[in-house]
PDB file of C-alpha atoms in Angstrom:
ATOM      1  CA  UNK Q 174     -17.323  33.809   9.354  1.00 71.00           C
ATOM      2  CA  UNK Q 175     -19.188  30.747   8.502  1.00 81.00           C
ATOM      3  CA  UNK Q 176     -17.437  27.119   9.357  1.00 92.00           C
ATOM      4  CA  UNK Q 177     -16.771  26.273   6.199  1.00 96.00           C
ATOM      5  CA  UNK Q 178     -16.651  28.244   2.699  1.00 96.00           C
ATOM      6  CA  UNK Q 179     -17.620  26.818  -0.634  1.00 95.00           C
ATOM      7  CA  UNK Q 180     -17.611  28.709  -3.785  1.00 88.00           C
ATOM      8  CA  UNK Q 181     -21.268  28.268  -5.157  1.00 85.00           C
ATOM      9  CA  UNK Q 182     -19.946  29.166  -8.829  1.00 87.00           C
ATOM     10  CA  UNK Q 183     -21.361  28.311 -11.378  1.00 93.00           C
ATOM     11  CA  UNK Q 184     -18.481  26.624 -12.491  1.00 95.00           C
ATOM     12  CA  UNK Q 185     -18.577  25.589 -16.940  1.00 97.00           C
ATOM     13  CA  UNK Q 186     -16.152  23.665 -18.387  1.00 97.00           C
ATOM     14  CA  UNK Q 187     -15.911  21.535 -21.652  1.00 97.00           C
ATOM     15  CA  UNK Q 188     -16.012  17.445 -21.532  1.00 98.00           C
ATOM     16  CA  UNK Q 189     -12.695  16.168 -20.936  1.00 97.00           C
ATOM     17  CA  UNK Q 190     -11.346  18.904 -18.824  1.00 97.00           C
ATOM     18  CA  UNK Q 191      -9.892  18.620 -15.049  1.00 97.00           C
ATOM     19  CA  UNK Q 192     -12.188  20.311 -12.674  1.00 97.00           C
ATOM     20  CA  UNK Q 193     -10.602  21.623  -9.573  1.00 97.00           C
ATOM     21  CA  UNK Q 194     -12.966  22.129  -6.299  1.00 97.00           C
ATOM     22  CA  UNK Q 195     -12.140  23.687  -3.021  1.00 96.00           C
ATOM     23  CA  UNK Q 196     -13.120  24.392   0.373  1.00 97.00           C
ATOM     24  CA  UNK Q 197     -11.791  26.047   3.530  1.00 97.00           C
ATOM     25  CA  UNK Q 198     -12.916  26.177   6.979  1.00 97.00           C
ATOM     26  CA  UNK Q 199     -11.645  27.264  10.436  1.00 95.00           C
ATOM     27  CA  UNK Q 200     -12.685  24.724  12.968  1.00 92.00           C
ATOM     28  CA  UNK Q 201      -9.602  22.501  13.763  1.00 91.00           C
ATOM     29  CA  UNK Q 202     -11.314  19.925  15.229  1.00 90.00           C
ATOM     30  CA  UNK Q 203     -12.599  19.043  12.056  1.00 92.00           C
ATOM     31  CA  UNK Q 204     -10.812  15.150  11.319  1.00 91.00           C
ATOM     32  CA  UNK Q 205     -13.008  13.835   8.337  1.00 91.00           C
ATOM     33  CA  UNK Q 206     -14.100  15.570   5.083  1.00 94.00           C
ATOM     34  CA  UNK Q 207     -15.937  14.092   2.527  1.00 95.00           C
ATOM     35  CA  UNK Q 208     -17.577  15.168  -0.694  1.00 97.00           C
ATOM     36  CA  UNK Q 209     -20.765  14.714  -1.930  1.00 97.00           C
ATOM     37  CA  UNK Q 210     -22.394  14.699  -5.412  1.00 97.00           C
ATOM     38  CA  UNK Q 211     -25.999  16.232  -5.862  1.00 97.00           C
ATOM     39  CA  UNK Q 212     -28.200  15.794  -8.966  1.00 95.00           C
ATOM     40  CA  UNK Q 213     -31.067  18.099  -9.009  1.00 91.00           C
ATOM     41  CA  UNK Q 214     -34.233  17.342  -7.325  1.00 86.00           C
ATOM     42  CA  UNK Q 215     -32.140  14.339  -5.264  1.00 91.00           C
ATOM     43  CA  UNK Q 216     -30.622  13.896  -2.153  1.00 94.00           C
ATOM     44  CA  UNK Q 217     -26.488  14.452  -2.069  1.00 96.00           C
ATOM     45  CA  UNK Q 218     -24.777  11.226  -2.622  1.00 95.00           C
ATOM     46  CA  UNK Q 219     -21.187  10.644  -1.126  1.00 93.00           C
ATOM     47  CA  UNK Q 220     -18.214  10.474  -3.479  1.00 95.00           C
ATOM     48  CA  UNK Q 221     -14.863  11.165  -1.569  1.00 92.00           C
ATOM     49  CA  UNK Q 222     -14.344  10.807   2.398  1.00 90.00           C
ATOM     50  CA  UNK Q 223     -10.403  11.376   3.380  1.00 91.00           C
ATOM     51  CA  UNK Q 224      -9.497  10.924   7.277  1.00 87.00           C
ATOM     52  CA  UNK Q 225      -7.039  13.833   8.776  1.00 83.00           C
ATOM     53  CA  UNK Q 226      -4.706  14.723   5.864  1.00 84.00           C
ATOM     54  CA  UNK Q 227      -3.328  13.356   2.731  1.00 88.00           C
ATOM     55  CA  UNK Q 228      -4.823  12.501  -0.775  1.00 92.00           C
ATOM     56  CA  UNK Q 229      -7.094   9.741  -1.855  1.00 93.00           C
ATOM     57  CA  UNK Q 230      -7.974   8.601  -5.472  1.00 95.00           C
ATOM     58  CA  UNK Q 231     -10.871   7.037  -7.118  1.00 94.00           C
ATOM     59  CA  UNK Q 232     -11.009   6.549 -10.322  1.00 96.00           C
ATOM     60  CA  UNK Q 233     -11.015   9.990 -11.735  1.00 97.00           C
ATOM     61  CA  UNK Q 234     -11.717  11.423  -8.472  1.00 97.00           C
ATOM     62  CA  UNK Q 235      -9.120  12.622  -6.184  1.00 97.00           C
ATOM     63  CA  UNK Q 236      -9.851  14.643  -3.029  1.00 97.00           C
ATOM     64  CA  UNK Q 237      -6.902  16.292  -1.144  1.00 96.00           C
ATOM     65  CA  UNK Q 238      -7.134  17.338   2.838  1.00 96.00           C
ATOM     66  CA  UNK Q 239      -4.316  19.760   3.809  1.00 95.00           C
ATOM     67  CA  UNK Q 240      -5.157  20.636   7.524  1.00 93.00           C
ATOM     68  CA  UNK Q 241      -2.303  23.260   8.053  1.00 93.00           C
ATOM     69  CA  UNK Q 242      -3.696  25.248   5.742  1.00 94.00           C
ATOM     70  CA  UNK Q 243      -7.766  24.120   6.668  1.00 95.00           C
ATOM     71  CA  UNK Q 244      -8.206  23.314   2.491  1.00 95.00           C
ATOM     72  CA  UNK Q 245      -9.385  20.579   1.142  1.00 97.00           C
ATOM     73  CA  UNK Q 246      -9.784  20.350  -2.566  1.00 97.00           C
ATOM     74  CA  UNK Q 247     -11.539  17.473  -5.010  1.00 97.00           C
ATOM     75  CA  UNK Q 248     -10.030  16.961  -8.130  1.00 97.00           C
ATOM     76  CA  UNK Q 249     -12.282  15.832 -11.498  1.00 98.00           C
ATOM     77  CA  UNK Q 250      -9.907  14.406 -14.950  1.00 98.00           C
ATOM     78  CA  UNK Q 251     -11.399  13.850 -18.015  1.00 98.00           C
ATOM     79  CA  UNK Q 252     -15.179  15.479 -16.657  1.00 98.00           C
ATOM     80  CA  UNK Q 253     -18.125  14.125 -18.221  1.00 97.00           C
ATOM     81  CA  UNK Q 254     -21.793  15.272 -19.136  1.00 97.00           C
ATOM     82  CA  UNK Q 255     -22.603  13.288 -16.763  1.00 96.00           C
ATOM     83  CA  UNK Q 256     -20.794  14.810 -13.821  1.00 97.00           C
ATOM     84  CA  UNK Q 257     -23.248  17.950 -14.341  1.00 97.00           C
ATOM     85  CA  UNK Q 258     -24.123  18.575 -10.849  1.00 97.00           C
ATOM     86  CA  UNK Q 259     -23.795  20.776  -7.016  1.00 97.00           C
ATOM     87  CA  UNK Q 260     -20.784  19.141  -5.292  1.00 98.00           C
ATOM     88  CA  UNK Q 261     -20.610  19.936  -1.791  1.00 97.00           C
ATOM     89  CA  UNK Q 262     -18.080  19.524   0.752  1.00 97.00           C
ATOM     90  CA  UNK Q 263     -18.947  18.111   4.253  1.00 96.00           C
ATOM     91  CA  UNK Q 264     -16.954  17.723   7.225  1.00 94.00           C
ATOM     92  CA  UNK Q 265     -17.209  16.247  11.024  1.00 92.00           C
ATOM     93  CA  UNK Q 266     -14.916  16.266  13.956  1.00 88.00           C
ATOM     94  CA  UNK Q 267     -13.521  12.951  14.918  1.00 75.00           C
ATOM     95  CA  UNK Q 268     -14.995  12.524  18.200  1.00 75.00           C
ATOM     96  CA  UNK Q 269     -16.510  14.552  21.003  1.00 73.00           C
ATOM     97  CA  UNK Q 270     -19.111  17.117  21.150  1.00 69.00           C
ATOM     98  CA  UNK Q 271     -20.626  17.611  17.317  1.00 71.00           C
ATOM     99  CA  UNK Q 272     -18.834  14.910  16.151  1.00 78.00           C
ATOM    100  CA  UNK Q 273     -21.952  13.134  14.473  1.00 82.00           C
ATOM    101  CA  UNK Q 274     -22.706  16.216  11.942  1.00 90.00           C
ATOM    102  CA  UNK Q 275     -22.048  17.285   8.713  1.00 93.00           C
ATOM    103  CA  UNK Q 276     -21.272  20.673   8.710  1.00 95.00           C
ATOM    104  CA  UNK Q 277     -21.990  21.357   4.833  1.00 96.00           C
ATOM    105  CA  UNK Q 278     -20.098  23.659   2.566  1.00 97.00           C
ATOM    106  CA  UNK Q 279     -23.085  25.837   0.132  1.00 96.00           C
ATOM    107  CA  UNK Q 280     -22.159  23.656  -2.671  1.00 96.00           C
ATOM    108  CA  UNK Q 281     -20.559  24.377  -5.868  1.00 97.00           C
ATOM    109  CA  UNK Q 282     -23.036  23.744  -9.095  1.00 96.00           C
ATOM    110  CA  UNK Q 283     -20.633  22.300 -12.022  1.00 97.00           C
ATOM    111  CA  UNK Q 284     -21.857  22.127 -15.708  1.00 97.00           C
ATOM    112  CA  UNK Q 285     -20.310  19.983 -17.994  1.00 98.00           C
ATOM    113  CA  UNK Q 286     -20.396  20.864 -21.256  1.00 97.00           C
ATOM    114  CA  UNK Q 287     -20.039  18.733 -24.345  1.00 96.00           C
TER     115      UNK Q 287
ATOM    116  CA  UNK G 216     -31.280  -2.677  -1.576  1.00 59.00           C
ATOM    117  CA  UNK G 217     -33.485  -0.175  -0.744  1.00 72.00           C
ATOM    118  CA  UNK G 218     -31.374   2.966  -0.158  1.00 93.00           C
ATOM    119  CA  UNK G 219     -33.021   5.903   2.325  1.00 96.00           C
ATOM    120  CA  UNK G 220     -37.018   5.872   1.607  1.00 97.00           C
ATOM    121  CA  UNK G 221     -38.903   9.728   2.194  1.00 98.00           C
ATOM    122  CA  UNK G 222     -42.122  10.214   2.551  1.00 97.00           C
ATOM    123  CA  UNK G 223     -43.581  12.465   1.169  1.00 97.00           C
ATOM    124  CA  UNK G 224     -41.977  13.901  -1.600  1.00 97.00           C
ATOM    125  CA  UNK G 225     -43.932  16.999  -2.147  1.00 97.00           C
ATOM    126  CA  UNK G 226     -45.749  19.187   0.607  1.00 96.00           C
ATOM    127  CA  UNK G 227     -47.478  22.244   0.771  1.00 98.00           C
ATOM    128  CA  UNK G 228     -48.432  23.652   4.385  1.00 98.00           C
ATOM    129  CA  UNK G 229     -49.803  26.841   5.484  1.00 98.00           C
ATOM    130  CA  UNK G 230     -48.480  29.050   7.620  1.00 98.00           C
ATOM    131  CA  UNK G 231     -48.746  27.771  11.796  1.00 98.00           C
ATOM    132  CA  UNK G 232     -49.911  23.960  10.632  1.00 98.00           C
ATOM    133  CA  UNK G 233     -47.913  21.284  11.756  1.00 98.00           C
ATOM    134  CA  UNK G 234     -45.978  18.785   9.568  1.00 98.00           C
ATOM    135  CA  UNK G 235     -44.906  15.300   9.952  1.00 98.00           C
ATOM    136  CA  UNK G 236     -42.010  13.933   7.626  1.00 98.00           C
ATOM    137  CA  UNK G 237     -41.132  10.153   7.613  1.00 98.00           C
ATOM    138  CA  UNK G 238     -37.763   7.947   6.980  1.00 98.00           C
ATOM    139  CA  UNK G 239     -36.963   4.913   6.715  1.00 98.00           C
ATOM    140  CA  UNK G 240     -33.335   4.504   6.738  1.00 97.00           C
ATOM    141  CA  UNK G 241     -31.417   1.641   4.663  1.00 95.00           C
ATOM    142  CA  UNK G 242     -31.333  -2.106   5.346  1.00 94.00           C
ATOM    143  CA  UNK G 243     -28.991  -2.375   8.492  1.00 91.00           C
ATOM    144  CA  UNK G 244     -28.364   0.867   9.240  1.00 93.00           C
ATOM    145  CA  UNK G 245     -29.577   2.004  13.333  1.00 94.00           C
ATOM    146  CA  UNK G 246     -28.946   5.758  13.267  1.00 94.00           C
ATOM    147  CA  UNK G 247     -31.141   8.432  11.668  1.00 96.00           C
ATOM    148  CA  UNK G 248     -29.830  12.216  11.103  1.00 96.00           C
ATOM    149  CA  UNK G 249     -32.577  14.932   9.119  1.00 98.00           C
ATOM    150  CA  UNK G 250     -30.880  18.413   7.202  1.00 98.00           C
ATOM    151  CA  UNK G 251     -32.488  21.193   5.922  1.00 98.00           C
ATOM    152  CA  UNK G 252     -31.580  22.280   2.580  1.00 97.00           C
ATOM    153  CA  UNK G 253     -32.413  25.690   1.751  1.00 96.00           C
ATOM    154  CA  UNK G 254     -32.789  27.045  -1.836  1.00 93.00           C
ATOM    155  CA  UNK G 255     -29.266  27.384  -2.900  1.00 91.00           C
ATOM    156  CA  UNK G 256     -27.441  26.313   0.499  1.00 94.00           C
ATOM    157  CA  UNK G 257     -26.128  23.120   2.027  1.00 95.00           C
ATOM    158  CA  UNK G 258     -28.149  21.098   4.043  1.00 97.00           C
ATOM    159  CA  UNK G 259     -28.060  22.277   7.823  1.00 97.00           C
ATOM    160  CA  UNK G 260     -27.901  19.659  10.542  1.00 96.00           C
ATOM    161  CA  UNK G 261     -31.278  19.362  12.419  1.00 97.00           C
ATOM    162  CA  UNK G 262     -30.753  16.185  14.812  1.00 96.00           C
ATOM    163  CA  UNK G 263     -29.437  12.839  15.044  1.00 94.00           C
ATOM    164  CA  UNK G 264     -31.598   9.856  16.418  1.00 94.00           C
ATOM    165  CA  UNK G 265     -29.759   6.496  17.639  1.00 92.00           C
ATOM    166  CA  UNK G 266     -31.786   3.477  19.303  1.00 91.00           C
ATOM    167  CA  UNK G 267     -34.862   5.991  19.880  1.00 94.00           C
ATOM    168  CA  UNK G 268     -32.798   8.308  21.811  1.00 94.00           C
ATOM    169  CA  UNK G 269     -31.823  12.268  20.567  1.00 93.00           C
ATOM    170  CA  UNK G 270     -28.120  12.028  20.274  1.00 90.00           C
ATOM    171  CA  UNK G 271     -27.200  15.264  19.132  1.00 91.00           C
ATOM    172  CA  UNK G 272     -29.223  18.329  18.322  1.00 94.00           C
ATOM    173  CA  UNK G 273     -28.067  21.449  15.699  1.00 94.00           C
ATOM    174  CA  UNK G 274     -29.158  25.038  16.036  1.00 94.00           C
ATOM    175  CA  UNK G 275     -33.044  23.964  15.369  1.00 97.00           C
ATOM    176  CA  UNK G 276     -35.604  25.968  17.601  1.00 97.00           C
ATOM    177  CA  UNK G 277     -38.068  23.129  19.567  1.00 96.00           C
ATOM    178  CA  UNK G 278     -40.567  23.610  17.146  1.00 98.00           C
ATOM    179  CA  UNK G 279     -38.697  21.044  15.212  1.00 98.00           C
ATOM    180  CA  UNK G 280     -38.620  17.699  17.320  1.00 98.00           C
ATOM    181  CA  UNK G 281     -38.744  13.842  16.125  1.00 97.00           C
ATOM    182  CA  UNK G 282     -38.736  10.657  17.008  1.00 97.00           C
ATOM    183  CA  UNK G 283     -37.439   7.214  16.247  1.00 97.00           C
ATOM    184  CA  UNK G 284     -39.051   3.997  16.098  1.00 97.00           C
ATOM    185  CA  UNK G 285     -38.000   0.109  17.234  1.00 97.00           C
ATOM    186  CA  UNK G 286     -37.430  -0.415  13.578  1.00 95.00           C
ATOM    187  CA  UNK G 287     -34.714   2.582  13.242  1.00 96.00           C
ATOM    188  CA  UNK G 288     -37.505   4.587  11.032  1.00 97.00           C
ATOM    189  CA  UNK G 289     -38.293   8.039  12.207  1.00 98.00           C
ATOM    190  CA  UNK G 290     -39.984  11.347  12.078  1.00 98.00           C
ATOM    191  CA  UNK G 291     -39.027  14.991  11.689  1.00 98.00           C
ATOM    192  CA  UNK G 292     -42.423  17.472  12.925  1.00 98.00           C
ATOM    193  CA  UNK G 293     -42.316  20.771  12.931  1.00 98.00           C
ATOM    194  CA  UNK G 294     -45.122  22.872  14.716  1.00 97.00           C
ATOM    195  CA  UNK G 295     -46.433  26.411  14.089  1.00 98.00           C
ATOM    196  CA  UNK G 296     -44.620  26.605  10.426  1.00 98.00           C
ATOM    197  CA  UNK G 297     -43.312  29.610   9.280  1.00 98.00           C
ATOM    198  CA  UNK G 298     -42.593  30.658   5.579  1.00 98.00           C
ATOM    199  CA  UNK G 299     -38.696  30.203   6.076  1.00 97.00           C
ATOM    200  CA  UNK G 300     -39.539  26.810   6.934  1.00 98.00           C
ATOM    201  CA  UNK G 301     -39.291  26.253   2.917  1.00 98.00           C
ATOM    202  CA  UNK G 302     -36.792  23.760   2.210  1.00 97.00           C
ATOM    203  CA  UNK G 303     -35.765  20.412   1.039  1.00 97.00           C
ATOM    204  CA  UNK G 304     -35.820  17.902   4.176  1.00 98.00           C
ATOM    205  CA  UNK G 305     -33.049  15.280   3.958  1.00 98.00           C
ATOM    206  CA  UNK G 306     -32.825  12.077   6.121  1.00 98.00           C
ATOM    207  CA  UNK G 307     -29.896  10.235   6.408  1.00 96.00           C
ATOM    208  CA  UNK G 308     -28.943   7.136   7.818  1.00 95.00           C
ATOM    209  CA  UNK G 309     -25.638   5.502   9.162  1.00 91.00           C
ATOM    210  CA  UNK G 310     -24.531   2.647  10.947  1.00 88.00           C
ATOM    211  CA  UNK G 311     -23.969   2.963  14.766  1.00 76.00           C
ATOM    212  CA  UNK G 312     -20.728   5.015  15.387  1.00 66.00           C
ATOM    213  CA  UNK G 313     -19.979   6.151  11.811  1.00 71.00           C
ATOM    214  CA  UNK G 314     -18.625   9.402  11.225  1.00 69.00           C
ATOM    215  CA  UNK G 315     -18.786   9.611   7.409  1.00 74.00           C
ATOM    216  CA  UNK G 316     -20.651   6.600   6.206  1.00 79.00           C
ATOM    217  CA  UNK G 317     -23.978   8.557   5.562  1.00 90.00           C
ATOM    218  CA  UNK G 318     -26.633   7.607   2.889  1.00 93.00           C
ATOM    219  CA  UNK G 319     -29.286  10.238   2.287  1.00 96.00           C
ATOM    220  CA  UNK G 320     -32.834   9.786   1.004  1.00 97.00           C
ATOM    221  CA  UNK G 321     -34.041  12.315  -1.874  1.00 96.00           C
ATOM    222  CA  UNK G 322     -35.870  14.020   0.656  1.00 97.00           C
ATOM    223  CA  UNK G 323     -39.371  16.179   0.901  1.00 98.00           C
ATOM    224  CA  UNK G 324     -39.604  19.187  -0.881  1.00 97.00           C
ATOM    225  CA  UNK G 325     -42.298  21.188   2.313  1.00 98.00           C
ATOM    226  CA  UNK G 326     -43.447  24.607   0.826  1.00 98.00           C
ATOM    227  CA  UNK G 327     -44.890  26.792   3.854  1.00 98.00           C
ATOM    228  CA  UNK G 328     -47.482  29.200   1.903  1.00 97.00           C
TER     229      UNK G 328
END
C-alpha cells in the first residue's frame, strides 16, 4: 500500500462547477499537507498547506485535513478554464526522521471545460 | 524575484553516461531538495541539501549524489544512467527549517535513450 493515494482521474467538469479533490494516506505521523497546482510542462506550484486538522480557505480554494480518518480533501467553487491542470497532494511529518519530504500523492489531472 | 532557476531544460543522455543537473534556488532561500517526476506520477523525493551538507536522503540508489555550493545553488548527478532514469527533475528550495514553504523550479526534462 503506497503512503498516500491520489485518484489520477481524469476528472471534466463544466466552468462554474465545485470540484471536489481527495487524498488518503496511512502514515500518522504525517502533521502538514499541502496541495499543489501543476500546469503542463512546469514545475508544481503550492496552493493550500493546512497544519494537523481543520479547514482553511482561500479565495475559492478550501482544503480540509481530517486526521482520524487520514483524508484530506481540496475544495474548487466556481472552477475556471484556467484551473485546467494535475493537482497533487503532498504531505510531511512535523518533525523527526523524514520530516523534510514531500511524500507526493500521483496527482489528479482536472479539465475545465467552458 | 527570480523564483527556482533549472538548468537545463531539455536533455538527452545515453544509456551509462553521466549527467549533471543545476539549481539555483530563490533569493533568500538556504535549503535545496531535487524530485523525480515520472511520466504520470508525483515527484519522488531524491535528497535534501542544507548549508552544503546532505540532510536527508529518499530511496535513491548512490548513483544519484549532489552537492551544494556557498551560494545555496546545487547539483543533482547521476552516474551510469539507465532508461528508467527518464523523468522530469524538480529542484526545490525552502528557507532553513520549513516544512511546507517549498518553491519548485520547472525542472529538466533528462531522456536516457
Amino acid at each position: 500500500q503506497k503512503e498516500v493515494e491520489q485518484d489520477p482521474g481524469p476528472l471534466s467538469v463544466p466552468e462554474g462547477a465545485i470540484v471536489s479533490l481527495n487524498c488518503t494516506y496511512s502514515n500518522s505521523a504525517f502533521q502538514y499537507f499541502m496541495w499543489y497546482r501543476q500546469y503542463s510542462r512546469k514545475g508544481p506550484e503550492l496552493l493550500m498547506y493546512t497544519y494537523s486538522s481543520g479547514n482553511k480557505e482561500d479565495g475559492r480554494f478550501t482544503a480540509q485535513v481530517d486526521k482520524s480518518s487520514k483524508y484530506i480533501s481540496l475544495f474548487i467553487r466556481d472552477s475556471q478554464p484556467s484551473d485546467s491542470a494535475t493537482y497533487l497532494c503532498a504531505m510531511t511529518r512535523g518533525s523527526g526522521a523524514g520530516s523534510y519530504q514531500l511524500t507526493f500523492g500521483k496527482g489528479t489531472k482536472l479539465s475545465v471545460i467552458p | 524575484d527570480a523564483g527556482v532557476t533549472q538548468s537545463p531544460t531539455h536533455l538527452i543522455k545515453t544509456r551509462g553516461q553521466q549527467v549533471t543537473l543545476r539549481c539555483s534556488p530563490k533569493s533568500g532561500h538556504d535549503t535545496v531538495s531535487w524530485y523525480q517526476q515520472a511520466l504520470g506520477q508525483g515527484p519522488q523525493f531524491i535528497f535534501q541539501y542544507y548549508e552544503e551538507e546532505e540532510r536527508q536522503r529518499g530511496n535513491f540508489p548512490d548513483r544519484f549524489s549532489g552537492h551544494q555550493f556557498p551560494n545555496y545553488s546545487s547539483e543533482l548527478n547521476v552516474n551510469a544512467l539507465l532508461l528508467g532514469d527518464s523523468a522530469l527533475y524538480l529542484c526545490a528550495s525552502s528557507p532553513g527549517a520549513s516544512n511546507y514553504g517549498y518553491t519548485f523550479g520547472s525542472g529538466t526534462r533528462l531522456t536516457v535513450v
